[in-house]
Coordinates of C-alpha atoms and ligand atoms in Angstrom, one line a residue:
M27 CA 0.0 0.0 0.0
R28 CA 1.0 3.6 -0.3
A29 CA 2.4 5.7 2.5
A30 CA 4.7 8.8 3.0
V31 CA 7.9 7.8 4.7
L32 CA 10.7 9.9 6.4
H33 CA 13.9 7.9 6.1
E34 CA 16.0 9.8 8.6
I35 CA 15.4 12.5 11.2
G36 CA 16.4 15.9 9.9
Q37 CA 15.3 15.3 6.3
E38 CA 12.8 17.8 4.9
K39 CA 11.0 15.6 2.4
L40 CA 8.9 12.5 2.6
E41 CA 9.0 9.8 0.1
V42 CA 5.7 8.4 -1.1
L43 CA 6.2 4.7 -1.5
D44 CA 3.9 1.9 -2.5
D45 CA 5.7 -1.0 -0.9
V46 CA 4.6 -0.4 2.7
E47 CA 2.7 -2.8 4.8
A48 CA 0.8 -2.2 8.1
V49 CA 1.8 -4.8 10.6
G50 CA 0.8 -5.9 14.1
F51 CA -2.8 -6.9 13.6
G52 CA -4.0 -9.3 16.3
P53 CA -6.0 -9.4 19.6
G54 CA -7.0 -6.0 20.8
K55 CA -6.0 -4.3 17.5
V56 CA -8.0 -2.8 14.6
R57 CA -7.0 -2.2 11.0
L58 CA -8.1 1.2 9.7
R59 CA -8.5 2.5 6.2
I60 CA -7.4 6.2 6.5
R61 CA -9.7 8.6 4.5
A62 CA -8.4 12.0 5.6
T63 CA -5.5 13.2 7.7
G64 CA -4.5 16.7 8.8
L65 CA -0.9 17.9 8.8
C66 CA -0.1 19.0 12.3
H67 CA 2.9 21.0 13.3
S68 CA 4.0 18.2 15.6
D69 CA 4.6 16.1 12.4
V70 CA 7.1 18.7 11.2
S71 CA 8.7 18.8 14.7
A72 CA 9.1 15.1 14.8
M73 CA 10.7 15.2 11.3
S74 CA 13.2 17.8 12.4
G75 CA 14.1 16.1 15.7
V76 CA 12.5 18.7 18.0
L77 CA 10.1 15.9 19.2
P78 CA 11.6 12.5 19.9
Q79 CA 10.6 9.9 17.4
P80 CA 12.5 6.8 16.0
A81 CA 13.1 6.6 12.2
P82 CA 12.3 5.6 9.5
F83 CA 8.8 6.7 10.3
I84 CA 5.4 7.6 8.8
P85 CA 4.2 10.9 10.1
G86 CA 0.6 11.8 10.7
H87 CA -1.4 11.4 13.9
E88 CA -4.5 13.5 13.0
G89 CA -6.6 11.1 11.0
A90 CA -10.0 9.6 10.4
G91 CA -11.2 6.7 8.4
E92 CA -13.1 3.3 8.5
V93 CA -12.5 0.1 10.4
V94 CA -11.5 -2.6 8.0
D95 CA -11.0 -5.5 10.5
I96 CA -11.1 -6.0 14.3
G97 CA -8.9 -8.3 16.3
D98 CA -10.0 -10.9 18.9
G99 CA -11.4 -9.3 22.1
V100 CA -12.3 -5.9 20.5
T101 CA -15.7 -4.8 21.6
G102 CA -17.8 -1.8 20.5
L103 CA -16.3 -1.6 17.0
S104 CA -17.0 -3.4 13.8
A105 CA -15.9 -3.4 10.2
G106 CA -17.3 -0.4 8.4
D107 CA -17.4 1.9 11.4
R108 CA -16.4 5.5 10.9
V109 CA -13.7 6.5 13.4
L110 CA -11.2 9.2 14.2
V111 CA -7.7 8.3 15.3
C112 CA -6.8 9.1 18.9
W113 CA -3.0 9.2 19.3
L114 CA -3.2 9.1 23.1
P115 CA -5.7 6.4 23.9
A116 CA -6.8 6.1 27.5
C117 CA -6.3 2.7 29.2
G118 CA -9.0 3.4 31.8
A119 CA -7.0 1.7 34.5
C120 CA -3.9 3.7 35.3
P121 CA -3.7 6.3 38.1
S122 CA -4.1 9.2 35.6
C123 CA -7.2 7.6 34.0
K124 CA -8.7 7.0 37.4
R125 CA -8.3 10.7 38.2
G126 CA -10.1 11.6 35.0
Q127 CA -6.9 13.0 33.5
T128 CA -6.9 10.7 30.5
Q129 CA -4.7 13.1 28.5
L130 CA -1.9 12.0 30.8
C131 CA -2.3 8.2 30.3
L132 CA 0.9 6.8 28.9
A133 CA -0.3 3.2 28.3
G134 CA -0.8 3.9 24.6
F135 CA 2.6 5.3 24.3
M136 CA 4.1 1.9 25.2
N137 CA 3.4 1.0 21.6
A138 CA 5.1 4.1 20.2
G139 CA 8.5 2.3 20.2
T140 CA 7.2 -0.7 18.3
P141 CA 7.2 -0.4 14.5
N142 CA 3.7 -0.7 13.1
F143 CA 4.8 -0.8 9.4
K144 CA 7.3 -2.6 7.4
R145 CA 8.9 -2.4 3.9
P146 CA 11.1 -4.9 2.0
G147 CA 14.0 -2.8 3.5
G148 CA 13.0 -3.3 7.1
D149 CA 10.8 -1.9 9.9
V150 CA 9.1 1.5 9.8
F151 CA 7.6 3.3 12.8
G152 CA 4.4 5.3 12.9
F153 CA 4.5 8.8 14.5
A154 CA 3.3 8.7 18.1
G155 CA 2.3 5.0 17.6
T156 CA -0.1 5.9 14.8
G157 CA 1.1 7.1 11.4
T158 CA -1.7 8.4 9.3
F159 CA 0.0 9.4 6.0
T160 CA -0.9 6.0 4.8
E161 CA -3.8 4.1 3.3
E162 CA -4.0 1.6 6.2
V163 CA -2.7 1.5 9.7
V164 CA -3.1 -1.0 12.6
V165 CA -3.7 0.6 16.0
G166 CA -4.9 -0.5 19.4
A167 CA -8.7 -0.5 19.6
G168 CA -8.6 2.5 22.0
C169 CA -7.1 4.6 19.2
A170 CA -10.2 4.1 17.1
V171 CA -13.0 6.4 18.3
P172 CA -16.4 6.1 16.6
I173 CA -17.8 9.3 15.1
P174 CA -21.4 10.3 14.3
D175 CA -22.5 9.9 10.6
D176 CA -22.8 13.7 10.1
V177 CA -19.2 14.4 10.9
P178 CA -17.1 14.3 7.7
F179 CA -13.7 12.5 7.8
E180 CA -11.8 15.7 7.3
I181 CA -13.5 17.4 10.2
A182 CA -13.1 14.3 12.4
A183 CA -9.4 14.3 11.5
L184 CA -8.9 17.8 12.8
I185 CA -10.7 17.0 16.0
G186 CA -8.2 14.1 16.5
C187 CA -5.5 16.6 17.4
G188 CA -5.3 20.3 16.6
V189 CA -8.9 21.3 17.4
T190 CA -9.1 19.3 20.6
T191 CA -5.7 20.7 21.8
G192 CA -6.6 24.3 21.1
L193 CA -10.2 24.3 22.3
G194 CA -9.3 22.3 25.4
A195 CA -6.5 24.8 26.4
A196 CA -9.0 27.6 26.6
I197 CA -11.9 25.6 28.0
N198 CA -10.4 22.8 30.2
T199 CA -7.0 24.2 31.2
A200 CA -7.2 28.0 31.4
K201 CA -11.0 28.0 31.9
V202 CA -11.2 31.4 30.3
E203 CA -13.8 33.6 32.1
P204 CA -16.5 35.7 30.3
G205 CA -15.4 39.2 29.8
S206 CA -11.7 38.6 30.1
S207 CA -8.8 39.7 27.9
V208 CA -6.8 37.0 26.0
A209 CA -3.7 37.0 23.8
V210 CA -2.9 34.0 21.7
I211 CA 0.7 33.8 20.4
G212 CA 1.0 31.6 17.4
C213 CA -2.0 31.3 15.1
G214 CA -1.7 28.1 13.1
G215 CA -4.4 25.4 13.4
V216 CA -4.0 25.0 17.2
G217 CA -3.8 28.7 17.8
I218 CA -7.0 29.3 15.8
S219 CA -8.7 26.6 17.8
T220 CA -7.6 28.3 21.0
I221 CA -9.1 31.6 19.7
Q222 CA -12.3 29.8 19.0
G223 CA -12.3 28.3 22.5
A224 CA -11.7 31.7 24.0
R225 CA -14.7 33.1 22.0
V226 CA -16.9 30.2 23.1
Q227 CA -15.9 31.0 26.7
G228 CA -17.0 34.6 26.3
A229 CA -13.7 36.5 26.3
A230 CA -14.2 40.2 25.6
Q231 CA -10.9 40.8 23.9
I232 CA -8.9 38.2 21.9
I233 CA -5.6 39.5 20.5
A234 CA -4.0 37.2 17.9
V235 CA -0.2 37.4 17.6
D236 CA 1.6 36.0 14.6
P237 CA 4.3 37.1 12.2
V238 CA 2.5 35.8 9.1
A239 CA -0.1 38.3 7.7
S240 CA -2.4 35.5 6.3
R241 CA -2.6 33.9 9.7
R242 CA -3.5 37.3 11.3
E243 CA -6.3 37.8 8.7
A244 CA -7.5 34.3 9.4
A245 CA -7.5 34.9 13.2
L246 CA -9.9 37.8 12.7
R247 CA -12.3 35.5 10.8
F248 CA -12.3 33.0 13.7
G249 CA -13.0 35.4 16.5
A250 CA -9.9 37.4 17.3
T251 CA -10.9 41.0 18.1
E252 CA -7.5 42.3 16.9
A253 CA -4.5 40.7 15.2
V254 CA -0.9 42.0 15.5
A255 CA 2.6 41.0 14.5
P256 CA 4.9 40.1 17.4
D257 CA 6.3 43.7 17.5
G258 CA 2.8 45.1 18.0
L259 CA 2.1 43.1 21.1
A260 CA 3.5 45.7 23.6
D261 CA 1.3 48.4 22.1
A262 CA -1.8 46.1 22.2
K263 CA -1.1 45.3 25.8
Q264 CA -1.0 49.0 26.6
R265 CA -4.2 49.8 24.7
V266 CA -6.2 46.8 25.7
T267 CA -5.2 46.3 29.3
G268 CA -3.8 49.7 30.3
G269 CA -0.4 48.1 30.5
E270 CA -1.4 45.7 33.2
G271 CA -1.1 42.6 31.0
F272 CA -3.7 40.1 29.7
D273 CA -5.8 37.9 31.9
Y274 CA -4.8 34.9 29.8
V275 CA -1.9 34.5 27.4
F276 CA -1.6 31.3 25.3
E277 CA 1.8 30.2 24.0
V278 CA 1.0 28.1 20.9
V279 CA 4.5 28.0 19.4
G280 CA 6.5 25.7 21.6
K281 CA 9.6 27.8 22.2
S282 CA 11.1 29.2 25.4
A283 CA 11.4 32.7 23.8
T284 CA 7.7 32.9 23.0
A285 CA 6.8 31.4 26.4
R286 CA 8.9 34.2 28.0
T287 CA 7.1 36.8 25.9
A288 CA 3.8 35.2 27.0
Y289 CA 4.8 35.3 30.6
E290 CA 5.7 39.0 30.4
N291 CA 2.4 39.9 28.8
T292 CA 0.3 38.1 31.4
R293 CA -1.0 40.3 34.1
R294 CA 0.0 39.7 37.7
G295 CA -2.3 36.9 39.0
G296 CA -3.2 36.1 35.4
T297 CA -2.7 32.8 33.5
L298 CA 0.0 31.8 31.1
C299 CA -1.2 28.6 29.3
V300 CA 1.6 26.7 27.4
V301 CA 0.1 24.8 24.5
G302 CA 3.0 24.5 22.1
A303 CA 5.1 21.3 22.0
G304 CA 8.8 22.2 22.4
A305 CA 12.2 20.6 22.6
M306 CA 13.8 18.9 25.6
D307 CA 16.9 21.2 25.5
D308 CA 14.9 24.4 25.3
N309 CA 14.6 25.7 28.8
F310 CA 12.0 28.2 30.0
Q311 CA 13.3 30.5 32.8
V312 CA 11.5 32.4 35.5
N313 CA 13.3 34.0 38.4
M314 CA 12.2 33.1 41.9
F315 CA 11.2 36.6 42.8
E316 CA 8.8 37.2 39.9
L317 CA 7.5 33.6 40.3
F318 CA 6.5 34.4 43.9
F319 CA 5.7 38.1 43.7
D320 CA 3.6 38.2 40.5
E321 CA 1.6 35.1 41.2
K322 CA 1.1 34.3 37.6
R323 CA -0.3 30.9 37.0
I324 CA 1.7 28.8 34.6
L325 CA -0.5 26.1 33.2
P326 CA 0.7 23.7 30.6
S327 CA -2.0 22.1 28.4
M328 CA -1.4 18.7 26.8
Y329 CA -3.9 17.5 24.2
G330 CA -6.6 19.7 25.5
G331 CA -5.9 19.2 29.2
G332 CA -9.0 17.1 30.0
D333 CA -10.8 13.8 29.3
V334 CA -10.0 13.2 25.7
L335 CA -13.2 11.5 24.6
R336 CA -15.3 14.1 26.4
S337 CA -13.3 16.8 24.6
Y338 CA -14.0 15.2 21.2
E339 CA -17.8 15.1 22.0
R340 CA -17.8 18.7 23.0
A341 CA -15.9 19.7 19.8
I342 CA -18.5 17.9 17.7
A343 CA -21.4 19.5 19.7
L344 CA -20.0 23.0 19.3
W345 CA -19.3 22.4 15.5
R346 CA -22.8 21.0 15.0
A347 CA -24.3 24.0 16.7
G348 CA -22.3 26.4 14.6
R349 CA -20.4 27.8 17.6
I350 CA -17.1 26.9 16.1
D351 CA -16.0 26.8 12.4
L352 CA -13.9 23.8 11.5
E353 CA -14.5 23.7 7.7
S354 CA -12.8 27.1 7.1
M355 CA -9.7 25.9 9.0
I356 CA -8.9 23.6 6.1
T357 CA -7.1 26.0 3.8
H358 CA -5.3 23.5 1.6
R359 CA -6.2 20.1 0.2
V360 CA -3.8 17.6 -1.4
R361 CA -3.6 13.9 -2.2
L362 CA -0.7 11.9 -0.7
D363 CA 1.6 12.8 -3.6
G364 CA 1.3 16.5 -2.6
V365 CA 2.4 15.9 0.9
N366 CA 5.8 17.7 0.4
D367 CA 4.1 20.8 -0.9
A368 CA 1.9 20.7 2.2
L369 CA 5.0 20.5 4.4
D370 CA 6.5 23.5 2.7
Q371 CA 3.3 25.5 3.3
M372 CA 3.3 24.5 6.9
R373 CA 6.9 25.7 7.3
T374 CA 6.2 29.1 5.8
G375 CA 3.1 29.4 7.9
E376 CA 0.8 30.0 5.0
S377 CA -1.7 27.2 5.7
L378 CA -3.8 26.7 8.8
R379 CA -4.5 23.1 8.2
T380 CA -3.8 21.0 5.2
C381 CA -6.2 18.0 4.7
I382 CA -4.6 15.1 2.9
E383 CA -7.3 13.0 1.3
L384 CA -6.5 9.3 0.8
Ligands
ZN24 ZN1 -4.5 5.2 31.6
ZN25 ZN1 -1.0 17.2 16.5

């Protein structure tokens, strides 16, 4: 079958091959036919080595498709079911799951070090234990979450990562209060979802911050009340908050420099919510005096910071009610052969979300 493979970490281009096989099918597993997959910034970060990932690997973790076959012992799923791919399935039994923090369950990650594809040349890993830039993938049954019939595959795919991450940061983690002031630094697909989450929560001012003009324009369409380039943030802070700082600042880039900017633009007693996925050697610094004296809350948000299945259901409900716009987030569509063009657009920041149709 066809799949897009990265041969070595650090390479910029994927090779679309037709000699790939999905392996590992058996008890507790399901075989999926992928129909649509989003290109998430984490895929690019795994390719460049910012996020840890063994190679060769097939990127993609934001996908949706149909169940082709179910292994022994799998309940609640059958062939033909429409599902989205959850890259962080909850086991339901570990301490994190029992506390209701299923986004912190690591049971599914145990599989991430096991290759789930192979080629004549050897084993191939799937990103984050999934790998959706492919026609078929075998995953644990918990990674296949049924979706209602009215949710198109391309919308379900976005809910599988970026939308859930951004909405959840605003709703679950920061719990943005009505009437508050918000700044969102980084306005790709996750940042746009954060803006939509802040709007759903009733924020009075939402300032979008991004160096790319097309993303600033997009942010205004999705609910930002103002959009500025990074060098305009200080002025916006002065005008909107009287210089005090924002009630909430979301860092949706994944770099210590932008996290520090976010911290400095958060008001005393306000909330810095860190959503971006960064590198292990990029350290964020706060001095002990400001940490204590300014009482800013630093809240990281992983995959929406709440029960993952509940977050999916909420995203679908908000989308169905017209409270969030997911269709317009797809600014670019390609077939698998166009995946390298899509990666280039992601790197320049021109696209919010590319949908790869398979
Ligand atoms: Zn668990
Ligand atoms: Zn993602």
